[in-house]
Amino acid sequence: MCRTISVTQAGPGPSRGWTVALIALLAGGCGPGPERGNAPGEPEPSDAQAVSLLGESLTRSMLDSGSWPLQDSLLAEARAGALESPEDPEPLIWVGRRLGYLGRYDEAMEVFGDGALRFPGDARFLRHRGHRRISVRDFGGAIEDLSVAWSLVEGQPDQVEPDGLPNALGIPTSTLHSNIRYHLGLAHYLLGDWEEARAAYQADVDAAVNPDMRVASSYWLYLILRRMGDDVAAGSLLGSIDAEMAIIENTAYHQLLLLFKGDLSEEDLLGAGGEATLQGTSTAYGVGAWHLLEGRPERARTVFQAIVSERSQWPAFGYIAAEAELARGTP
């Protein structure tokens, strides 16, 4: 893990200087990864990134490394851009994002933290650090970051947020504002703070400008409304969902909403084998939550336990939500 050193070096850009640790990180000399070289006698860094809500160590080595060669290459490009244009926040944002895609959350959060200091008016740094704080189970810290990020953008024009790896159509489906609200709502949801989560997701549904944004936020809002006992509002929300919606990437959330509505069955989503054929943690958690809301707590618990048994998925939101359910003793 990089250590932030208080000594700074003068440099261009709107900040007081660059931390030594950030310069080293941009040069590729900090943190685990194929480009890292240890100094003589220096121990290998731990790849531990977080502790689960169930008390288990979560490490980078657990994660699927299939996309890492591509992400390593893209990280090198972002680092080069950040060193070449230190006055431009854009490449620095991508250094942090690429580190996150490699499961190097400690380094990613350090980059975003330094970026927030160097470019205090750019909400993207705290938006992305808030996301990664959710990944490492620091929900309170995520809420702090995302709340400040929202204060920076509220009342300002929104902007499309590019994808780390473009979807099949090459069309980004989310915006800076929607991502701040979405992750803020999720952090509250994971803490069981239904009122705050409801407010964030209701605002996100109201502001949705495409079907993908609508189904992603509607999914969480539906679960929250049911948890709060507002079945009327939950049913009304489902009235805006139908099978013909033109979904580009949030297919799992769309199908789960159709399950809640009664238009799809559990077998339609999971196949005849149940847990043995789970297609993803988003789908699995949604099915488990549906069982819980429909009064089948033992079935819900079985699904949640199946999710957390597949530890390679520990950064996924569905995985974290299943952890939260088990940790709080529900069902």
mmCIF file of C-alpha atoms in Angstrom:
data_model
loop_
_atom_site.group_PDB
_atom_site.id
_atom_site.type_symbol
_atom_site.label_atom_id
_atom_site.label_comp_id
_atom_site.label_asym_id
_atom_site.label_seq_id
_atom_site.Cartn_x
_atom_site.Cartn_y
_atom_site.Cartn_z
ATOM 1 C CA MET A 1 0.000 0.000 0.000
ATOM 2 C CA CYS A 2 1.276 3.498 -0.761
ATOM 3 C CA ARG A 3 1.909 5.773 2.180
ATOM 4 C CA THR A 4 1.103 9.448 1.687
ATOM 5 C CA ILE A 5 4.148 11.539 2.624
ATOM 6 C CA SER A 6 3.505 15.069 3.819
ATOM 7 C CA VAL A 7 6.507 16.530 1.966
ATOM 8 C CA THR A 8 5.375 18.019 -1.346
ATOM 9 C CA GLN A 9 7.141 18.912 -4.551
ATOM 10 C CA ALA A 10 6.245 21.998 -6.466
ATOM 11 C CA GLY A 11 4.509 21.412 -9.739
ATOM 12 C CA PRO A 12 2.072 22.960 -12.205
ATOM 13 C CA GLY A 13 -1.643 22.769 -11.705
ATOM 14 C CA PRO A 14 -4.161 24.259 -9.290
ATOM 15 C CA SER A 15 -2.766 22.578 -6.163
ATOM 16 C CA ARG A 16 -0.196 23.315 -3.504
ATOM 17 C CA GLY A 17 2.011 20.534 -4.849
ATOM 18 C CA TRP A 18 2.150 16.817 -5.513
ATOM 19 C CA THR A 19 2.691 14.360 -2.714
ATOM 20 C CA VAL A 20 5.767 12.215 -3.106
ATOM 21 C CA ALA A 21 3.569 9.127 -2.856
ATOM 22 C CA LEU A 22 1.395 10.297 -5.734
ATOM 23 C CA ILE A 23 4.401 10.942 -7.949
ATOM 24 C CA ALA A 24 5.682 7.444 -7.180
ATOM 25 C CA LEU A 25 2.264 5.948 -7.843
ATOM 26 C CA LEU A 26 1.943 7.694 -11.208
ATOM 27 C CA ALA A 27 5.401 6.460 -12.122
ATOM 28 C CA GLY A 28 4.292 2.901 -11.403
ATOM 29 C CA GLY A 29 6.425 2.383 -8.318
ATOM 30 C CA CYS A 30 3.745 1.900 -5.682
ATOM 31 C CA GLY A 31 1.354 -0.894 -4.944
ATOM 32 C CA PRO A 32 0.972 -4.453 -6.173
ATOM 33 C CA GLY A 33 0.994 -5.043 -9.898
ATOM 34 C CA PRO A 34 3.099 -6.331 -12.750
ATOM 35 C CA GLU A 35 4.962 -3.042 -13.147
ATOM 36 C CA ARG A 36 6.015 -2.828 -9.513
ATOM 37 C CA GLY A 37 9.625 -3.461 -8.457
ATOM 38 C CA ASN A 38 10.508 -3.829 -4.771
ATOM 39 C CA ALA A 39 13.592 -2.194 -3.303
ATOM 40 C CA PRO A 40 16.233 -4.589 -1.951
ATOM 41 C CA GLY A 41 15.009 -6.071 1.306
ATOM 42 C CA GLU A 42 11.513 -4.582 0.921
ATOM 43 C CA PRO A 43 8.766 -7.104 1.723
ATOM 44 C CA GLU A 44 6.112 -7.917 -0.812
ATOM 45 C CA PRO A 45 3.010 -5.807 -0.187
ATOM 46 C CA SER A 46 -0.116 -7.454 1.130
ATOM 47 C CA ASP A 47 -2.912 -7.723 -1.375
ATOM 48 C CA ALA A 48 -5.530 -7.391 1.385
ATOM 49 C CA GLN A 49 -7.948 -4.645 0.413
ATOM 50 C CA ALA A 50 -10.815 -4.890 2.896
ATOM 51 C CA VAL A 51 -12.480 -6.862 5.655
ATOM 52 C CA SER A 52 -15.922 -8.195 4.860
ATOM 53 C CA LEU A 53 -18.963 -7.403 6.979
ATOM 54 C CA LEU A 54 -18.667 -11.000 8.173
ATOM 55 C CA GLY A 55 -15.094 -10.491 9.383
ATOM 56 C CA GLU A 56 -13.215 -12.152 6.507
ATOM 57 C CA SER A 57 -10.147 -10.700 4.803
ATOM 58 C CA LEU A 58 -10.842 -9.721 1.193
ATOM 59 C CA THR A 59 -7.851 -9.767 -1.105
ATOM 60 C CA ARG A 60 -7.003 -8.816 -4.640
ATOM 61 C CA SER A 61 -5.811 -12.356 -5.321
ATOM 62 C CA MET A 62 -9.391 -13.608 -4.950
ATOM 63 C CA LEU A 63 -10.557 -11.559 -7.912
ATOM 64 C CA ASP A 64 -10.943 -12.708 -11.508
ATOM 65 C CA SER A 65 -7.780 -11.526 -13.276
ATOM 66 C CA GLY A 66 -8.996 -12.168 -16.812
ATOM 67 C CA SER A 67 -9.186 -8.502 -17.814
ATOM 68 C CA TRP A 68 -6.053 -7.393 -15.976
ATOM 69 C CA PRO A 69 -3.637 -7.410 -18.947
ATOM 70 C CA LEU A 70 -5.871 -4.940 -20.797
ATOM 71 C CA GLN A 71 -6.415 -2.832 -17.703
ATOM 72 C CA ASP A 72 -2.676 -2.798 -16.956
ATOM 73 C CA SER A 73 -2.063 -1.412 -20.433
ATOM 74 C CA LEU A 74 -4.760 1.219 -20.026
ATOM 75 C CA LEU A 75 -3.393 2.132 -16.589
ATOM 76 C CA ALA A 76 0.049 2.731 -18.097
ATOM 77 C CA GLU A 77 -1.516 5.063 -20.671
ATOM 78 C CA ALA A 78 -3.394 6.976 -17.981
ATOM 79 C CA ARG A 79 -0.268 7.334 -15.849
ATOM 80 C CA ALA A 80 1.695 8.679 -18.790
ATOM 81 C CA GLY A 81 -1.047 11.201 -19.493
ATOM 82 C CA ALA A 82 -1.185 12.327 -15.858
ATOM 83 C CA LEU A 83 2.577 12.871 -15.739
ATOM 84 C CA GLU A 84 2.570 14.701 -19.064
ATOM 85 C CA SER A 85 -0.376 16.985 -18.180
ATOM 86 C CA PRO A 86 -0.384 17.486 -14.397
ATOM 87 C CA GLU A 87 -2.670 20.503 -14.720
ATOM 88 C CA ASP A 88 -5.398 18.375 -16.327
ATOM 89 C CA PRO A 89 -7.632 16.368 -13.932
ATOM 90 C CA GLU A 90 -8.875 14.007 -16.657
ATOM 91 C CA PRO A 91 -5.917 11.606 -16.890
ATOM 92 C CA LEU A 92 -5.596 11.541 -13.095
ATOM 93 C CA ILE A 93 -9.250 10.481 -12.844
ATOM 94 C CA TRP A 94 -8.443 7.596 -15.180
ATOM 95 C CA VAL A 95 -5.402 6.530 -13.178
ATOM 96 C CA GLY A 96 -7.694 6.073 -10.187
ATOM 97 C CA ARG A 97 -10.388 4.367 -12.194
ATOM 98 C CA ARG A 98 -7.944 1.937 -13.840
ATOM 99 C CA LEU A 99 -6.431 1.061 -10.457
ATOM 100 C CA GLY A 100 -9.940 0.328 -9.232
ATOM 101 C CA TYR A 101 -10.660 -1.978 -12.169
ATOM 102 C CA LEU A 102 -7.521 -3.892 -11.182
ATOM 103 C CA GLY A 103 -8.815 -4.345 -7.630
ATOM 104 C CA ARG A 104 -6.179 -1.978 -6.258
ATOM 105 C CA TYR A 105 -8.662 -0.012 -4.209
ATOM 106 C CA ASP A 106 -6.219 1.379 -1.649
ATOM 107 C CA GLU A 107 -4.143 2.976 -4.400
ATOM 108 C CA ALA A 108 -7.228 4.150 -6.284
ATOM 109 C CA MET A 109 -8.587 5.894 -3.210
ATOM 110 C CA GLU A 110 -5.216 7.547 -2.625
ATOM 111 C CA VAL A 111 -5.189 8.914 -6.171
ATOM 112 C CA PHE A 112 -8.748 10.199 -5.820
ATOM 113 C CA GLY A 113 -7.917 11.770 -2.458
ATOM 114 C CA ASP A 114 -4.896 13.569 -3.896
ATOM 115 C CA GLY A 115 -6.979 14.619 -6.887
ATOM 116 C CA ALA A 116 -9.669 16.070 -4.619
ATOM 117 C CA LEU A 117 -6.995 18.221 -2.963
ATOM 118 C CA ARG A 118 -5.417 19.293 -6.240
ATOM 119 C CA PHE A 119 -8.725 20.008 -7.974
ATOM 120 C CA PRO A 120 -11.158 20.853 -5.136
ATOM 121 C CA GLY A 121 -13.943 21.966 -7.468
ATOM 122 C CA ASP A 122 -13.994 18.703 -9.456
ATOM 123 C CA ALA A 123 -16.644 16.444 -7.924
ATOM 124 C CA ARG A 124 -15.493 13.408 -9.878
ATOM 125 C CA PHE A 125 -12.659 12.610 -7.473
ATOM 126 C CA LEU A 126 -14.954 12.310 -4.466
ATOM 127 C CA ARG A 127 -17.626 10.572 -6.569
ATOM 128 C CA HIS A 128 -15.136 7.837 -7.488
ATOM 129 C CA ARG A 129 -13.535 7.610 -4.053
ATOM 130 C CA GLY A 130 -17.032 7.245 -2.619
ATOM 131 C CA HIS A 131 -17.632 4.314 -4.947
ATOM 132 C CA ARG A 132 -14.414 2.622 -3.874
ATOM 133 C CA ARG A 133 -15.175 3.231 -0.224
ATOM 134 C CA ILE A 134 -18.297 1.158 -0.776
ATOM 135 C CA SER A 135 -16.083 -1.549 -2.301
ATOM 136 C CA VAL A 136 -13.979 -1.696 0.890
ATOM 137 C CA ARG A 137 -17.066 -1.573 3.166
ATOM 138 C CA ASP A 138 -16.475 1.982 4.425
ATOM 139 C CA PHE A 139 -20.085 3.079 3.982
ATOM 140 C CA GLY A 140 -19.852 6.074 6.303
ATOM 141 C CA GLY A 141 -16.826 7.396 4.442
ATOM 142 C CA ALA A 142 -18.622 6.828 1.147
ATOM 143 C CA ILE A 143 -21.582 8.892 2.332
ATOM 144 C CA GLU A 144 -19.254 11.718 3.362
ATOM 145 C CA ASP A 145 -17.482 11.763 -0.008
ATOM 146 C CA LEU A 146 -20.623 11.459 -2.092
ATOM 147 C CA SER A 147 -22.474 14.102 -0.087
ATOM 148 C CA VAL A 148 -19.661 16.586 -0.701
ATOM 149 C CA ALA A 149 -19.555 15.563 -4.367
ATOM 150 C CA TRP A 150 -23.280 16.255 -4.632
ATOM 151 C CA SER A 151 -22.860 19.687 -3.029
ATOM 152 C CA LEU A 152 -20.352 20.503 -5.778
ATOM 153 C CA VAL A 153 -22.652 19.561 -8.660
ATOM 154 C CA GLU A 154 -26.120 20.409 -7.351
ATOM 155 C CA GLY A 155 -27.708 22.994 -9.611
ATOM 156 C CA GLN A 156 -24.955 22.619 -12.221
ATOM 157 C CA PRO A 157 -25.332 21.101 -15.720
ATOM 158 C CA ASP A 158 -24.966 17.330 -15.736
ATOM 159 C CA GLN A 159 -22.430 15.472 -17.877
ATOM 160 C CA VAL A 160 -22.260 11.997 -19.368
ATOM 161 C CA GLU A 161 -19.759 9.790 -17.576
ATOM 162 C CA PRO A 162 -17.741 7.558 -19.938
ATOM 163 C CA ASP A 163 -17.516 3.833 -19.248
ATOM 164 C CA GLY A 164 -14.274 2.159 -18.262
ATOM 165 C CA LEU A 165 -14.889 -0.436 -20.954
ATOM 166 C CA PRO A 166 -17.616 0.605 -23.411
ATOM 167 C CA ASN A 167 -20.765 -1.498 -23.673
ATOM 168 C CA ALA A 168 -21.708 -3.364 -26.847
ATOM 169 C CA LEU A 169 -23.233 -0.247 -28.433
ATOM 170 C CA GLY A 170 -20.542 2.126 -27.215
ATOM 171 C CA ILE A 171 -23.207 4.328 -25.615
ATOM 172 C CA PRO A 172 -22.589 5.464 -22.009
ATOM 173 C CA THR A 173 -25.788 5.104 -19.981
ATOM 174 C CA SER A 174 -25.024 7.135 -16.853
ATOM 175 C CA THR A 175 -24.062 10.658 -15.851
ATOM 176 C CA LEU A 176 -22.021 12.272 -13.113
ATOM 177 C CA HIS A 177 -25.133 13.394 -11.222
ATOM 178 C CA SER A 178 -26.846 10.023 -11.518
ATOM 179 C CA ASN A 179 -23.772 8.139 -10.355
ATOM 180 C CA ILE A 180 -23.359 10.340 -7.290
ATOM 181 C CA ARG A 181 -27.017 9.848 -6.319
ATOM 182 C CA TYR A 182 -26.931 6.120 -7.127
ATOM 183 C CA HIS A 183 -23.877 5.348 -5.009
ATOM 184 C CA LEU A 184 -25.067 7.612 -2.202
ATOM 185 C CA GLY A 185 -28.365 5.741 -2.130
ATOM 186 C CA LEU A 186 -26.523 2.423 -2.144
ATOM 187 C CA ALA A 187 -24.313 3.367 0.813
ATOM 188 C CA HIS A 188 -27.416 4.282 2.824
ATOM 189 C CA TYR A 189 -29.135 1.069 1.715
ATOM 190 C CA LEU A 190 -26.232 -1.065 2.872
ATOM 191 C CA LEU A 191 -26.429 0.609 6.279
ATOM 192 C CA GLY A 192 -30.169 -0.082 6.445
ATOM 193 C CA ASP A 193 -30.948 3.641 6.401
ATOM 194 C CA TRP A 194 -34.084 3.300 4.319
ATOM 195 C CA GLU A 195 -35.301 6.918 4.493
ATOM 196 C CA GLU A 196 -32.068 8.402 3.141
ATOM 197 C CA ALA A 197 -31.716 5.644 0.566
ATOM 198 C CA ARG A 198 -35.273 6.239 -0.599
ATOM 199 C CA ALA A 199 -34.671 9.963 -1.056
ATOM 200 C CA ALA A 200 -31.550 9.390 -3.159
ATOM 201 C CA TYR A 201 -33.084 6.751 -5.410
ATOM 202 C CA GLN A 202 -36.381 8.593 -5.822
ATOM 203 C CA ALA A 203 -34.438 11.624 -7.026
ATOM 204 C CA ASP A 204 -32.464 9.402 -9.381
ATOM 205 C CA VAL A 205 -35.600 7.800 -10.822
ATOM 206 C CA ASP A 206 -37.179 11.224 -11.301
ATOM 207 C CA ALA A 207 -34.100 12.505 -13.145
ATOM 208 C CA ALA A 208 -33.502 9.409 -15.302
ATOM 209 C CA VAL A 209 -33.021 10.262 -18.972
ATOM 210 C CA ASN A 210 -32.809 6.731 -20.387
ATOM 211 C CA PRO A 211 -34.212 3.266 -19.616
ATOM 212 C CA ASP A 212 -30.934 1.956 -18.186
ATOM 213 C CA MET A 213 -30.785 4.712 -15.592
ATOM 214 C CA ARG A 214 -34.450 4.224 -14.768
ATOM 215 C CA VAL A 215 -34.322 0.467 -14.169
ATOM 216 C CA ALA A 216 -31.104 0.587 -12.114
ATOM 217 C CA SER A 217 -32.491 3.115 -9.643
ATOM 218 C CA SER A 218 -36.036 1.722 -9.748
ATOM 219 C CA TYR A 219 -34.703 -1.665 -8.683
ATOM 220 C CA TRP A 220 -33.173 -0.375 -5.469
ATOM 221 C CA LEU A 221 -36.084 1.977 -4.843
ATOM 222 C CA TYR A 222 -38.556 -0.902 -5.114
ATOM 223 C CA LEU A 223 -36.623 -2.933 -2.536
ATOM 224 C CA ILE A 224 -36.493 0.075 -0.213
ATOM 225 C CA LEU A 225 -40.215 0.818 -0.524
ATOM 226 C CA ARG A 226 -41.057 -2.782 0.274
ATOM 227 C CA ARG A 227 -38.683 -2.768 3.253
ATOM 228 C CA MET A 228 -40.449 0.348 4.501
ATOM 229 C CA GLY A 229 -43.880 -1.242 4.066
ATOM 230 C CA ASP A 230 -44.984 1.174 1.346
ATOM 231 C CA ASP A 231 -46.370 -1.488 -0.970
ATOM 232 C CA VAL A 232 -48.637 1.000 -2.760
ATOM 233 C CA ALA A 233 -45.717 3.155 -3.879
ATOM 234 C CA ALA A 234 -43.737 0.033 -4.769
ATOM 235 C CA GLY A 235 -46.563 -1.250 -6.961
ATOM 236 C CA SER A 236 -46.935 2.136 -8.612
ATOM 237 C CA LEU A 237 -43.226 2.166 -9.407
ATOM 238 C CA LEU A 238 -43.534 -1.160 -11.227
ATOM 239 C CA GLY A 239 -46.240 0.329 -13.419
ATOM 240 C CA SER A 240 -43.567 2.205 -15.371
ATOM 241 C CA ILE A 241 -41.608 -0.984 -16.106
ATOM 242 C CA ASP A 242 -42.329 -3.230 -19.074
ATOM 243 C CA ALA A 243 -40.600 -5.940 -21.087
ATOM 244 C CA GLU A 244 -40.194 -3.730 -24.160
ATOM 245 C CA MET A 245 -37.850 -1.204 -22.564
ATOM 246 C CA ALA A 246 -34.718 -0.658 -24.673
ATOM 247 C CA ILE A 247 -32.079 -1.739 -22.176
ATOM 248 C CA ILE A 248 -28.428 -1.582 -23.206
ATOM 249 C CA GLU A 249 -26.557 -2.895 -20.163
ATOM 250 C CA ASN A 250 -28.713 -3.057 -17.010
ATOM 251 C CA THR A 251 -30.454 -6.244 -18.099
ATOM 252 C CA ALA A 252 -30.232 -7.872 -14.656
ATOM 253 C CA TYR A 253 -32.053 -5.005 -12.942
ATOM 254 C CA HIS A 254 -34.665 -4.922 -15.688
ATOM 255 C CA GLN A 255 -35.349 -8.642 -15.379
ATOM 256 C CA LEU A 256 -35.523 -8.436 -11.606
ATOM 257 C CA LEU A 257 -38.132 -5.698 -11.834
ATOM 258 C CA LEU A 258 -40.122 -7.926 -14.177
ATOM 259 C CA LEU A 259 -39.788 -10.717 -11.597
ATOM 260 C CA PHE A 260 -41.141 -8.400 -8.906
ATOM 261 C CA LYS A 261 -43.966 -7.453 -11.244
ATOM 262 C CA GLY A 262 -44.839 -11.099 -11.915
ATOM 263 C CA ASP A 263 -43.935 -11.028 -15.600
ATOM 264 C CA LEU A 264 -40.936 -13.342 -15.136
ATOM 265 C CA SER A 265 -40.352 -16.325 -12.856
ATOM 266 C CA GLU A 266 -37.352 -17.269 -10.747
ATOM 267 C CA GLU A 267 -36.554 -19.995 -13.283
ATOM 268 C CA ASP A 268 -36.538 -17.389 -16.045
ATOM 269 C CA LEU A 269 -33.730 -15.592 -14.215
ATOM 270 C CA LEU A 270 -31.762 -18.439 -12.657
ATOM 271 C CA GLY A 271 -32.653 -21.483 -14.707
ATOM 272 C CA ALA A 272 -34.012 -24.736 -13.372
ATOM 273 C CA GLY A 273 -30.947 -25.376 -11.219
ATOM 274 C CA GLY A 274 -31.425 -22.482 -8.809
ATOM 275 C CA GLU A 275 -28.198 -21.606 -7.017
ATOM 276 C CA ALA A 276 -26.167 -23.936 -9.247
ATOM 277 C CA THR A 277 -26.822 -21.724 -12.253
ATOM 278 C CA LEU A 278 -26.698 -18.245 -10.747
ATOM 279 C CA GLN A 279 -25.885 -15.827 -13.557
ATOM 280 C CA GLY A 280 -24.448 -13.070 -11.434
ATOM 281 C CA THR A 281 -24.489 -11.529 -8.021
ATOM 282 C CA SER A 282 -26.897 -8.744 -9.030
ATOM 283 C CA THR A 283 -29.499 -11.267 -10.145
ATOM 284 C CA ALA A 284 -28.817 -13.561 -7.210
ATOM 285 C CA TYR A 285 -29.154 -10.841 -4.588
ATOM 286 C CA GLY A 286 -32.338 -9.528 -6.198
ATOM 287 C CA VAL A 287 -33.881 -13.000 -6.114
ATOM 288 C CA GLY A 288 -32.856 -13.431 -2.490
ATOM 289 C CA ALA A 289 -34.305 -10.038 -1.557
ATOM 290 C CA TRP A 290 -37.540 -10.956 -3.377
ATOM 291 C CA HIS A 291 -37.847 -14.154 -1.328
ATOM 292 C CA LEU A 292 -37.276 -12.138 1.835
ATOM 293 C CA LEU A 293 -39.940 -9.575 0.920
ATOM 294 C CA GLU A 294 -42.380 -12.322 -0.011
ATOM 295 C CA GLY A 295 -42.055 -13.994 3.389
ATOM 296 C CA ARG A 296 -39.590 -16.774 2.541
ATOM 297 C CA PRO A 297 -36.659 -15.923 4.853
ATOM 298 C CA GLU A 298 -35.018 -19.335 4.799
ATOM 299 C CA ARG A 299 -34.962 -19.386 1.025
ATOM 300 C CA ALA A 300 -33.549 -15.845 1.054
ATOM 301 C CA ARG A 301 -30.807 -16.840 3.469
ATOM 302 C CA THR A 302 -29.837 -19.796 1.283
ATOM 303 C CA VAL A 303 -29.403 -17.468 -1.683
ATOM 304 C CA PHE A 304 -27.413 -14.895 0.328
ATOM 305 C CA GLN A 305 -25.097 -17.595 1.635
ATOM 306 C CA ALA A 306 -24.577 -18.928 -1.880
ATOM 307 C CA ILE A 307 -23.569 -15.444 -3.015
ATOM 308 C CA VAL A 308 -20.929 -14.922 -0.330
ATOM 309 C CA SER A 309 -19.495 -18.381 -0.924
ATOM 310 C CA GLU A 310 -18.286 -17.180 -4.348
ATOM 311 C CA ARG A 311 -15.621 -14.874 -2.951
ATOM 312 C CA SER A 312 -14.177 -13.842 -6.312
ATOM 313 C CA GLN A 313 -17.185 -11.537 -6.598
ATOM 314 C CA TRP A 314 -16.606 -9.672 -3.334
ATOM 315 C CA PRO A 315 -16.531 -6.139 -4.849
ATOM 316 C CA ALA A 316 -19.942 -6.603 -6.550
ATOM 317 C CA PHE A 317 -22.821 -4.625 -5.100
ATOM 318 C CA GLY A 318 -25.014 -7.716 -4.916
ATOM 319 C CA TYR A 319 -22.294 -9.497 -2.946
ATOM 320 C CA ILE A 320 -21.911 -6.583 -0.519
ATOM 321 C CA ALA A 321 -25.686 -6.381 -0.081
ATOM 322 C CA ALA A 322 -25.863 -10.118 0.667
ATOM 323 C CA GLU A 323 -23.100 -9.644 3.251
ATOM 324 C CA ALA A 324 -25.076 -6.821 4.815
ATOM 325 C CA GLU A 325 -28.195 -8.967 5.068
ATOM 326 C CA LEU A 326 -26.309 -11.789 6.766
ATOM 327 C CA ALA A 327 -24.337 -9.448 9.022
ATOM 328 C CA ARG A 328 -27.451 -7.711 10.336
ATOM 329 C CA GLY A 329 -29.091 -11.066 11.003
ATOM 330 C CA THR A 330 -31.793 -10.871 8.373
ATOM 331 C CA PRO A 331 -33.440 -13.030 7.553
#
